[in-house]
PDB file of C-alpha atoms and ligand atoms in Angstrom:
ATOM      1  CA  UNK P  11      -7.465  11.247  -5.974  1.00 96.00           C
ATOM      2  CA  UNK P  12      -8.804   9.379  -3.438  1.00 98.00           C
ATOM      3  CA  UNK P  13     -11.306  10.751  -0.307  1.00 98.00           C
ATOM      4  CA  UNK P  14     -12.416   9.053   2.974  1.00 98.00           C
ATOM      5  CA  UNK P  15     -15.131  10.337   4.411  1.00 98.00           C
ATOM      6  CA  UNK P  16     -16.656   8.927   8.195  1.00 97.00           C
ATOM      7  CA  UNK P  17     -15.807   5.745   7.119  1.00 98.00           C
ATOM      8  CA  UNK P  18     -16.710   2.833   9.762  1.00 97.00           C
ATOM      9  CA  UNK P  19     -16.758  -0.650   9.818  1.00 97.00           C
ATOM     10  CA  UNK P  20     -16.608  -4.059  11.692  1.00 96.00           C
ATOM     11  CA  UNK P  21     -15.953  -7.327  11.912  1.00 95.00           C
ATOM     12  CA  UNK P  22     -18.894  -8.362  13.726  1.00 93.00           C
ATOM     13  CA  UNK P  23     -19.213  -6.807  17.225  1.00 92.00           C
ATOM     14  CA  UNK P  24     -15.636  -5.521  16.899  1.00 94.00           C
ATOM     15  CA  UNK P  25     -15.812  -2.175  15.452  1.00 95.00           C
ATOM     16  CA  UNK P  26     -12.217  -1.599  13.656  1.00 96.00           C
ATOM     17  CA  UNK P  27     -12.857   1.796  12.207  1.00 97.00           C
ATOM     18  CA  UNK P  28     -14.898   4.644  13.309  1.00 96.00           C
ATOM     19  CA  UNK P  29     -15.690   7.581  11.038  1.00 96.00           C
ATOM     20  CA  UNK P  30     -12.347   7.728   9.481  1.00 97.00           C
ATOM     21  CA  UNK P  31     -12.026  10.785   7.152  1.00 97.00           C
ATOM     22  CA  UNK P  32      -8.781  11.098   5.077  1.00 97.00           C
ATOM     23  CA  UNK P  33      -7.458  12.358   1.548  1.00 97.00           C
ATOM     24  CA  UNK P  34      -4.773  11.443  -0.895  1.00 97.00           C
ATOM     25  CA  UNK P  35      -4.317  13.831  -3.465  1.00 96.00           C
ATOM     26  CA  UNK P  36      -2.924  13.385  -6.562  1.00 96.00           C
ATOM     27  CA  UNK P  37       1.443  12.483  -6.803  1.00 95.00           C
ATOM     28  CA  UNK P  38       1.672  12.290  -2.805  1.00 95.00           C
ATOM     29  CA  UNK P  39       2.912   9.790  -0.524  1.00 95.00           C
ATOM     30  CA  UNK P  40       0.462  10.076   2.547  1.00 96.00           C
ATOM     31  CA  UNK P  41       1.739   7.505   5.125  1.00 95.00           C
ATOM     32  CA  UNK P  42      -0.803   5.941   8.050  1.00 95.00           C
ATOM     33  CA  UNK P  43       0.696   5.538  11.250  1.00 91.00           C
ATOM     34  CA  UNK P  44      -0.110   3.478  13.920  1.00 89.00           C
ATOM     35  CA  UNK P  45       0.359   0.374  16.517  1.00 86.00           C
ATOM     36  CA  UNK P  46      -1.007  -2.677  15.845  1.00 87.00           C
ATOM     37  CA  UNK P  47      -4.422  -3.573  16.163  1.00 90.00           C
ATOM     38  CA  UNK P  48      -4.961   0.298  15.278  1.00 92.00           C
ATOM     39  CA  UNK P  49      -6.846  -0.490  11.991  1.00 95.00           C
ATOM     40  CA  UNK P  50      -4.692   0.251   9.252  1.00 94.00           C
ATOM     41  CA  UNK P  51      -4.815  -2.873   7.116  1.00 93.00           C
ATOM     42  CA  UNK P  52      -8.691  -2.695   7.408  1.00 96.00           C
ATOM     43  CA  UNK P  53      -8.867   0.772   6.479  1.00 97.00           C
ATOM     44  CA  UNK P  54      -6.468  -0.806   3.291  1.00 96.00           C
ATOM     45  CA  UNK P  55      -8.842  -3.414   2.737  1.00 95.00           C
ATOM     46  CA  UNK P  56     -11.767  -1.150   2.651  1.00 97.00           C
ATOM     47  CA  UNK P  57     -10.337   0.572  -0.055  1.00 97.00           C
ATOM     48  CA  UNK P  58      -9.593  -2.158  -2.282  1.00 95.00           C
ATOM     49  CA  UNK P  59     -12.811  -3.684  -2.003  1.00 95.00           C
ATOM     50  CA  UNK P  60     -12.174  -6.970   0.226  1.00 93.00           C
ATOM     51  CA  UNK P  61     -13.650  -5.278   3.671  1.00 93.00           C
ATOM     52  CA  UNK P  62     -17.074  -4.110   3.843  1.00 92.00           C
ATOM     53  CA  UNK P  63     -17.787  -0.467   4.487  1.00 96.00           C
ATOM     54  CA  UNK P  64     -20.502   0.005   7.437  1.00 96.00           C
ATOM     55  CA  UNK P  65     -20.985   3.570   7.281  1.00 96.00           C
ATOM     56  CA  UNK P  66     -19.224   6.439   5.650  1.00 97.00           C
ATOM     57  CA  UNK P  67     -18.106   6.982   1.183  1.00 97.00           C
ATOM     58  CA  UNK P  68     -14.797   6.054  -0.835  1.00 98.00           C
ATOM     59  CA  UNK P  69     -14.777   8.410  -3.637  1.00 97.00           C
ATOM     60  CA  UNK P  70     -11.682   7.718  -6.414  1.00 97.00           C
ATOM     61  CA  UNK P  71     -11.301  10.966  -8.606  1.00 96.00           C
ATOM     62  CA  UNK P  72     -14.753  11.846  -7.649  1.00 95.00           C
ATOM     63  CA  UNK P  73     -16.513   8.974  -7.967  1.00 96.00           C
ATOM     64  CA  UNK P  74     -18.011   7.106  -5.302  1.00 97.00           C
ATOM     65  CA  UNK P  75     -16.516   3.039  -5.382  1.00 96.00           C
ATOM     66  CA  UNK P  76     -18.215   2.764  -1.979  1.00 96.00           C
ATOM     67  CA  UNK P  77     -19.874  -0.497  -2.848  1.00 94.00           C
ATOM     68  CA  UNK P  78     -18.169  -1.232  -5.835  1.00 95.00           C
ATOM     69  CA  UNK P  79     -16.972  -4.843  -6.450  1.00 94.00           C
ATOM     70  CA  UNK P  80     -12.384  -5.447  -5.918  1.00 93.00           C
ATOM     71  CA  UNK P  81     -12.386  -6.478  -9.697  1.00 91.00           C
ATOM     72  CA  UNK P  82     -13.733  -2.853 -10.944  1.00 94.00           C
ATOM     73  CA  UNK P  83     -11.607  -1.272  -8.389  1.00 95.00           C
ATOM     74  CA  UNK P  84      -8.539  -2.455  -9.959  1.00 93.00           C
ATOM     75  CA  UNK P  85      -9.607  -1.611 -13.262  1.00 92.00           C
ATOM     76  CA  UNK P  86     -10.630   1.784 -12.131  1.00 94.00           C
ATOM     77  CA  UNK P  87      -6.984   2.243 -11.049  1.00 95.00           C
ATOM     78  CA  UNK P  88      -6.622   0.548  -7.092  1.00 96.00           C
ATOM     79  CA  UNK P  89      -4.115  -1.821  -6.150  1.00 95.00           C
ATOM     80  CA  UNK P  90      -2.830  -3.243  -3.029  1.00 93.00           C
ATOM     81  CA  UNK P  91       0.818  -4.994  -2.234  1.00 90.00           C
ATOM     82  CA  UNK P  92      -1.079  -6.987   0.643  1.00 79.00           C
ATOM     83  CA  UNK P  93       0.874  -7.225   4.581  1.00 80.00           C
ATOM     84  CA  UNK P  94       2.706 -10.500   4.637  1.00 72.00           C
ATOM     85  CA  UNK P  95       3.395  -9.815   0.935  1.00 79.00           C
ATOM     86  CA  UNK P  96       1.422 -12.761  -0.655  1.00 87.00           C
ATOM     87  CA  UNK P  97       3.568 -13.847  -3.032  1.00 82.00           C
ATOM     88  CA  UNK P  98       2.385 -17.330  -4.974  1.00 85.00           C
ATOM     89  CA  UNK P  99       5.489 -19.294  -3.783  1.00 80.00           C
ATOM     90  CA  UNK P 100       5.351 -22.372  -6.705  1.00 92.00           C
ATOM     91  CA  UNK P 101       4.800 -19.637  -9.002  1.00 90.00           C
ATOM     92  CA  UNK P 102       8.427 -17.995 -11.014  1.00 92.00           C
ATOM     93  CA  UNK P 103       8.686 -14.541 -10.494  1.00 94.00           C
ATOM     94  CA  UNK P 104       8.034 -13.804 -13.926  1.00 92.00           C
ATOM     95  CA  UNK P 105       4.484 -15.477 -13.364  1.00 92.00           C
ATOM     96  CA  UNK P 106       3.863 -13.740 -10.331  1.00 94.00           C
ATOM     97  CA  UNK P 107       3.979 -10.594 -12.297  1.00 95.00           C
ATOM     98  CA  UNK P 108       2.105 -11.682 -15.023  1.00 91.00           C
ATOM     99  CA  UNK P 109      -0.487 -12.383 -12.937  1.00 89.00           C
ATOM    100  CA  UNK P 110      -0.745  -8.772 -11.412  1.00 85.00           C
ATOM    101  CA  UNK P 111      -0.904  -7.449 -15.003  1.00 85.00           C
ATOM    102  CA  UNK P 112      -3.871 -10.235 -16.793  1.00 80.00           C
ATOM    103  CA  UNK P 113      -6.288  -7.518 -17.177  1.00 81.00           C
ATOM    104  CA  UNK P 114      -4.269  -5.740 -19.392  1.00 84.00           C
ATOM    105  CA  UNK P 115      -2.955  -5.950 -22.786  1.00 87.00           C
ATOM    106  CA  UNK P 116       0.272  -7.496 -23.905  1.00 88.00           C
ATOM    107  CA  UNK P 117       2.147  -4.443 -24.893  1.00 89.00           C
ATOM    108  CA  UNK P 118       1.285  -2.326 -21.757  1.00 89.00           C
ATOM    109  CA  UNK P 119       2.441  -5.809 -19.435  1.00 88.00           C
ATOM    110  CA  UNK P 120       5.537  -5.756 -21.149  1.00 92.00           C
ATOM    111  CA  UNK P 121       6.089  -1.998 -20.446  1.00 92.00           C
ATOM    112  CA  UNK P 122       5.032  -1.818 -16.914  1.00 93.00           C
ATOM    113  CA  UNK P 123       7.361  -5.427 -16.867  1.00 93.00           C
ATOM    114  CA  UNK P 124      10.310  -3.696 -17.695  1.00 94.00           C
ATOM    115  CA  UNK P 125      10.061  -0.551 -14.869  1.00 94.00           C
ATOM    116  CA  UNK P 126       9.382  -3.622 -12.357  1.00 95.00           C
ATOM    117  CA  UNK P 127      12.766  -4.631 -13.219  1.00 95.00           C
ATOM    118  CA  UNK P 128      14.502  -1.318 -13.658  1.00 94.00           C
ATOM    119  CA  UNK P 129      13.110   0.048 -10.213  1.00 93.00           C
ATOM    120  CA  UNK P 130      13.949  -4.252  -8.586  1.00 93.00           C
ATOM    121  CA  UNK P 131      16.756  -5.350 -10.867  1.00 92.00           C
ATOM    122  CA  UNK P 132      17.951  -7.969  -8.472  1.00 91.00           C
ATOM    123  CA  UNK P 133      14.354  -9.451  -9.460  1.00 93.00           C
ATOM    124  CA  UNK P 134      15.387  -9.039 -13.281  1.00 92.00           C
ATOM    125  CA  UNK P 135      18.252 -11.509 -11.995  1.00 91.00           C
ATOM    126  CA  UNK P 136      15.745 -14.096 -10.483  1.00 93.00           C
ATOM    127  CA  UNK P 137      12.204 -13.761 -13.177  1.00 93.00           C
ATOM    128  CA  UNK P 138      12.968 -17.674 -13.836  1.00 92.00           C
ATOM    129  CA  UNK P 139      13.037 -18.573  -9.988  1.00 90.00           C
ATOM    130  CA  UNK P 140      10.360 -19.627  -8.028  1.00 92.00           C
ATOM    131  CA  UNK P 141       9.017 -16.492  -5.644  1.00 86.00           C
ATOM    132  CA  UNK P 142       9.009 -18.978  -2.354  1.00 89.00           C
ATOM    133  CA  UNK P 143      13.122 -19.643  -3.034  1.00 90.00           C
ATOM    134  CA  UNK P 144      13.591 -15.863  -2.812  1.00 90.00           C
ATOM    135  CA  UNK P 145      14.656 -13.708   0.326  1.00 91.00           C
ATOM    136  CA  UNK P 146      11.811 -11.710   2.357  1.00 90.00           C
ATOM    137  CA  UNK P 147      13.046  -8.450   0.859  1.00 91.00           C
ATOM    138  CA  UNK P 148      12.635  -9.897  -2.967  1.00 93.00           C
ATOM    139  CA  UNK P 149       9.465 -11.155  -1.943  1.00 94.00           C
ATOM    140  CA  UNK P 150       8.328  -7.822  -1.068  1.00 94.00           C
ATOM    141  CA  UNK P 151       9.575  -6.786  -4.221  1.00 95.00           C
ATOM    142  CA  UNK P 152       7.696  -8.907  -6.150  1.00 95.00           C
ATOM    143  CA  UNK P 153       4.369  -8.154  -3.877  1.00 95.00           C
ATOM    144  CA  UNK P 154       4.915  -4.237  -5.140  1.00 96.00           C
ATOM    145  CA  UNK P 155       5.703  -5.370  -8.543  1.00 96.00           C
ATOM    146  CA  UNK P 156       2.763  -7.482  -8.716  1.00 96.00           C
ATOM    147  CA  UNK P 157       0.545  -4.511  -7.976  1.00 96.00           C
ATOM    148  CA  UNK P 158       2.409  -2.348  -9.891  1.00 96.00           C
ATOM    149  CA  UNK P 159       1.407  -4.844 -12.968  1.00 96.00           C
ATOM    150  CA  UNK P 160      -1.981  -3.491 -12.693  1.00 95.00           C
ATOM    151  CA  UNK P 161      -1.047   0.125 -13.868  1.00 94.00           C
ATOM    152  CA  UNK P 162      -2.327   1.811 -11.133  1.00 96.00           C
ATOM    153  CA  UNK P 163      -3.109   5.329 -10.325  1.00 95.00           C
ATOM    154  CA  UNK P 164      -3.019   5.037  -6.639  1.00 97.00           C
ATOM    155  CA  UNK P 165      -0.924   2.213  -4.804  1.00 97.00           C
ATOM    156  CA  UNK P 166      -1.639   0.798  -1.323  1.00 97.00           C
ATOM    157  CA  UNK P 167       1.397  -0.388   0.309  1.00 96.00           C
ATOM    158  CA  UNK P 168       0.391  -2.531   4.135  1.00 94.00           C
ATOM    159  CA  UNK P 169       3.971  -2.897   5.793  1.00 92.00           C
ATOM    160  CA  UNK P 170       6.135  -2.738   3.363  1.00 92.00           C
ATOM    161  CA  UNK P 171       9.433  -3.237   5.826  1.00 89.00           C
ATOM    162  CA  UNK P 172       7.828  -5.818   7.879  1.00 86.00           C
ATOM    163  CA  UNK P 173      10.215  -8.207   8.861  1.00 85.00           C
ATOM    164  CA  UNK P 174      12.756  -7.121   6.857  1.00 84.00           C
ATOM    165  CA  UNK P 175      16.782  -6.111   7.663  1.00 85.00           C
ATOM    166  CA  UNK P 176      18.107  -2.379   8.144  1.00 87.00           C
ATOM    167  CA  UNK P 177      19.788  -2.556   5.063  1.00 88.00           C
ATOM    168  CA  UNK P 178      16.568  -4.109   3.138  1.00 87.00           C
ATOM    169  CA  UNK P 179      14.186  -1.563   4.135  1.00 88.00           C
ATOM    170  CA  UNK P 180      16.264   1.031   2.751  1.00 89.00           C
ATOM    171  CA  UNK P 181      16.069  -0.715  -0.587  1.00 89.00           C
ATOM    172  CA  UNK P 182      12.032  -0.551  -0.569  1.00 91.00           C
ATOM    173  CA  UNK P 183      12.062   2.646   0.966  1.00 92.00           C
ATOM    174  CA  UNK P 184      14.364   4.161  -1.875  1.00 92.00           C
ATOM    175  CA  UNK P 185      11.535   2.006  -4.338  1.00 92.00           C
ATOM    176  CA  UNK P 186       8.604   4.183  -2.885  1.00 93.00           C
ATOM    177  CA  UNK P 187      10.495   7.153  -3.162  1.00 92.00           C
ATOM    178  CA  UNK P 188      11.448   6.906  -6.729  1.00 93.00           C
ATOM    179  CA  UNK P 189       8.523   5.784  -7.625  1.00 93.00           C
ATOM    180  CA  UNK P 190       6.493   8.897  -6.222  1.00 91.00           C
ATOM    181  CA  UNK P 191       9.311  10.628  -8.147  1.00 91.00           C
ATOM    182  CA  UNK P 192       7.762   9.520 -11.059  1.00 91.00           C
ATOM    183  CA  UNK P 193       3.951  10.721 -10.283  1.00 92.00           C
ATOM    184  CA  UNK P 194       2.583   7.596  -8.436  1.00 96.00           C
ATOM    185  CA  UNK P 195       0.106   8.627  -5.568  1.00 97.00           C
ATOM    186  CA  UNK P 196       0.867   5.969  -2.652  1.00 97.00           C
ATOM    187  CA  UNK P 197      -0.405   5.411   0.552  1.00 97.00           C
ATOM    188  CA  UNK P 198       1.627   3.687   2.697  1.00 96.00           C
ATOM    189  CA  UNK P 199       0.813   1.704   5.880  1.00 94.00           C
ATOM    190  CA  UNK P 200       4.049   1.669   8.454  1.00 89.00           C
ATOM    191  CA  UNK P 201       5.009   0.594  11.943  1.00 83.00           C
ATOM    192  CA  UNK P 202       8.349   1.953  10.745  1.00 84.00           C
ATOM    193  CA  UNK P 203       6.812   5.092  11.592  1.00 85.00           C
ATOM    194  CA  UNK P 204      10.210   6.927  11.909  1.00 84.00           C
ATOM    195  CA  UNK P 205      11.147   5.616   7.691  1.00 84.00           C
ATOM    196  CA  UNK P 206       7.402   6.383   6.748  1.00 88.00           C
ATOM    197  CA  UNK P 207       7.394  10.353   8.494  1.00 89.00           C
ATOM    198  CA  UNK P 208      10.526  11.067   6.597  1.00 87.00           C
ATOM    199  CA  UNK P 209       9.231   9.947   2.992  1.00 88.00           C
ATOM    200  CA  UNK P 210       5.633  11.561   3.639  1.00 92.00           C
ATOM    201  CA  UNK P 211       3.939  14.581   2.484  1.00 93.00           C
ATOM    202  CA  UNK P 212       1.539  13.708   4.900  1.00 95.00           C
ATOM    203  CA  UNK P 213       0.367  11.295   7.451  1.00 94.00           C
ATOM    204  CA  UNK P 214      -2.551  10.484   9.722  1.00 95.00           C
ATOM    205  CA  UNK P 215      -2.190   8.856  13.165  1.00 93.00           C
ATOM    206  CA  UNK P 216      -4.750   6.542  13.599  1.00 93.00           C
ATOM    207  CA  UNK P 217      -5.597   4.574  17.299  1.00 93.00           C
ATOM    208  CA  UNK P 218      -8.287   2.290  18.215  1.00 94.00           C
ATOM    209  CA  UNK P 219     -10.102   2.638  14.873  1.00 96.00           C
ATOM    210  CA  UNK P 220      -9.991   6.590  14.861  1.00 96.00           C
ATOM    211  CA  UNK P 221      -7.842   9.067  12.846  1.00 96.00           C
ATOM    212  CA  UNK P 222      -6.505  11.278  16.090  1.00 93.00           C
ATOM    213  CA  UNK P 223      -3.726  13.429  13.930  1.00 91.00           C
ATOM    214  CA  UNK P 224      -2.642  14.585  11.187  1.00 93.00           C
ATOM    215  CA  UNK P 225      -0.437  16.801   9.365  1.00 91.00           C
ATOM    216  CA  UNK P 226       2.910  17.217   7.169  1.00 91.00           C
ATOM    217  CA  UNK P 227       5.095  14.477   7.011  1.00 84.00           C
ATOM    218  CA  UNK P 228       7.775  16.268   8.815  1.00 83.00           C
ATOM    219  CA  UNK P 229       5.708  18.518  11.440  1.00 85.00           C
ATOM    220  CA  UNK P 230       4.117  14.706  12.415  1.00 85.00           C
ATOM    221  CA  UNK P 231       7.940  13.677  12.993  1.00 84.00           C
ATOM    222  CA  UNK P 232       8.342  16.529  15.560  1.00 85.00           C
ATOM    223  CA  UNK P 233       5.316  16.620  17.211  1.00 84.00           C
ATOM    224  CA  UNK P 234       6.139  15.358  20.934  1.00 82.00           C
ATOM    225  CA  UNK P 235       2.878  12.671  20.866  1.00 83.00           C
ATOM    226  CA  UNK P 236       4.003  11.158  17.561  1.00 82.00           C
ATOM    227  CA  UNK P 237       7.687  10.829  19.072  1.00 83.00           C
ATOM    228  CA  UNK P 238       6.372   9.297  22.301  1.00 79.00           C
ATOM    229  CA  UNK P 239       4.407   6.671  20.681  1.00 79.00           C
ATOM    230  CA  UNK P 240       5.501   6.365  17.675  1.00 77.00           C
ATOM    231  CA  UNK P 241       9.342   7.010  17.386  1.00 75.00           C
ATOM    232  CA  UNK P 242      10.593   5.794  21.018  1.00 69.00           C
ATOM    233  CA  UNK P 243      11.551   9.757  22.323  1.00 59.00           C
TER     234      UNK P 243
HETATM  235  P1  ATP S 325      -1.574  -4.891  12.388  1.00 82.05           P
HETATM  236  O1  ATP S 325      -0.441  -3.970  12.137  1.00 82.05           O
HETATM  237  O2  ATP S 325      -1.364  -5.786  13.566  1.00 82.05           O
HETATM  238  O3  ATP S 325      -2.028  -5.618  11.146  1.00 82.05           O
HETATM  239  P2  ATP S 325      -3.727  -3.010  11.999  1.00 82.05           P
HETATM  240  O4  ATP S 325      -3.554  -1.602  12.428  1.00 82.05           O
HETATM  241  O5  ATP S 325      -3.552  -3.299  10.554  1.00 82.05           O
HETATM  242  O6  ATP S 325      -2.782  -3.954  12.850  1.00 82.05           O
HETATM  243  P3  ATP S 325      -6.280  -4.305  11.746  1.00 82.05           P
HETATM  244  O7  ATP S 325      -5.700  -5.607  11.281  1.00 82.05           O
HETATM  245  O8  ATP S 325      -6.969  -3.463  10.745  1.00 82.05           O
HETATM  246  O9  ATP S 325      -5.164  -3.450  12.487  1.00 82.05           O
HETATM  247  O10 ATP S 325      -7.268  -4.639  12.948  1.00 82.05           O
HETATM  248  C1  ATP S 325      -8.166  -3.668  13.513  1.00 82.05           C
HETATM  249  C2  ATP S 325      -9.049  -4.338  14.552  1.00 82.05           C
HETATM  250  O11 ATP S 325      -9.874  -5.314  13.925  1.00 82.05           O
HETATM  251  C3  ATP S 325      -8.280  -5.079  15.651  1.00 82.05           C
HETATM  252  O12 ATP S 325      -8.987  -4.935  16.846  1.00 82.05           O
HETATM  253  C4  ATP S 325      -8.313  -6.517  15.189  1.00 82.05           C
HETATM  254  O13 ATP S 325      -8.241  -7.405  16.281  1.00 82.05           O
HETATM  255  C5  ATP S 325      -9.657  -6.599  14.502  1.00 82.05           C
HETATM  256  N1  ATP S 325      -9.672  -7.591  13.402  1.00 82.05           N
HETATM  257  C6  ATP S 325      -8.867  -7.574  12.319  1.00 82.05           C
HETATM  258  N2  ATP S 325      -9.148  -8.620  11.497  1.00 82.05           N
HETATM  259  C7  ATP S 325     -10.166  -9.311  12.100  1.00 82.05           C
HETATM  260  C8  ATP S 325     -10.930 -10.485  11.767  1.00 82.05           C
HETATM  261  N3  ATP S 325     -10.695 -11.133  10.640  1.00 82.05           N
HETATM  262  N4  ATP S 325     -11.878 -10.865  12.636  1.00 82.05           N
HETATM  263  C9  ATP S 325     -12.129 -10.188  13.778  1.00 82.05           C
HETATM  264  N5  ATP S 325     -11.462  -9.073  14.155  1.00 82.05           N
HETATM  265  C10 ATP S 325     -10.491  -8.639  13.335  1.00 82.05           C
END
């Protein structure tokens, strides 16, 4: 579905990634791993077309998006649920949604509308509300909702538990799951790395800019570096 190949870029004389190569094949979950700083939410943002590429391709079932404007990107099947989640707070949560969806006609908004609500229904409790009134963990609801609006075929998920109670994350958590249940490819951003390793097929380590591991899910979990680092062993 989606292949990174030696992918670098910068913002100005800081270089964030360097020759990043990673896959996400079609139906998986592939989680990236690392502290902050590491370059996760740029590698994100290089994908969805608001960070520009200084080296290296972005091919999307083949074809190469490299340079291709955000707007096409979405059409072609991208979106992002953005860190700090985004939400417009005067906006209801209905219109939130609606918003995520605008490129796309009425019938398929009102389909996608109603899996938003079966897979969030305490957001199906709140559409009138306004998203600012909610809690952090409906907020993040409506951030995946929103993207979910779009109809994509590959969903990019930046720190989905941030900030977020025990109880809360295991909400979203269960979200991702079921939705990858259902054939959505995700890749997932985490510095829950412990939650993120257990729903993965696969992960990738990455550490001042560079991909440094990689493997299944689980076998990442065990490995003694990941725990060290990652999972406070
Ligand atoms: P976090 O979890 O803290 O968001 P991250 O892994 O997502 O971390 P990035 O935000 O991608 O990391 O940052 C990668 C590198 O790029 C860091 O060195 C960071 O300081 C730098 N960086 C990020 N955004 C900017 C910016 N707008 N201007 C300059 N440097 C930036």
């Amino acid at each position: 579905m989606l292949e990174i190949t030696d992918l670098s870029s910068a913002y100005g004389h800081v270089i964030a990634l360097s020759s990043v190569t990673l896959e996400v094949r079609r139906g998986e979950i592939v989680t990236l791993v690392g502290s902050n700083g590491a370059g996760k939410t740029t590698l994100l943002r290089c994908i969805s077309g608001v960070q520009s590429v200084a080296a290296g391709t972005i091919r999307l079932e083949g074809a190469d998006i490299t340079r291709a404007r955000a707007s096409a990107r979405v059409a072609a099947g991208i979106a992002q649920s953005p860190e700090g989640r985004m939400v417009f707070a005067e906006l209801s949560v209905d219109d939130n949604l609606e918003l995520g969806g605008y490129l796309r006609r009425k019938a398929e908004r009102k389909a996608t509308l109603e899996q938003v609500f079966t897979l969030f229904p305490a957001l199906a409790e709140r559409r009138d509300s306004l998203a600012g009134a909610l809690s952090g963990g409906q907020q993040q609801m409506v951030a995946i909702g929103r993207a979910l609006m779009t109809g994509p075929k590959l969903l990019l998920l930046d720190e989905p538990s941030m900030g977020l109670a025990p109880v809360v994350v295991e909400q979203i958590f269960d979200a991702i799951d079921l939705l990858c249940a259902d054939g959505m490819t995700i890749l997932l951003v985490e510095q829950n790395a412990s939650a993120a390793l257990a729903l993965a097929d696969r992960a990738y380590v990455i550490e001042n800019g560079a991909i440094v591991l990689s493997g299944e899910g689980p076998a990442l979990a065990a490995d003694e570096r990941v725990r060290a680092a990652y999972l406070g062993a």
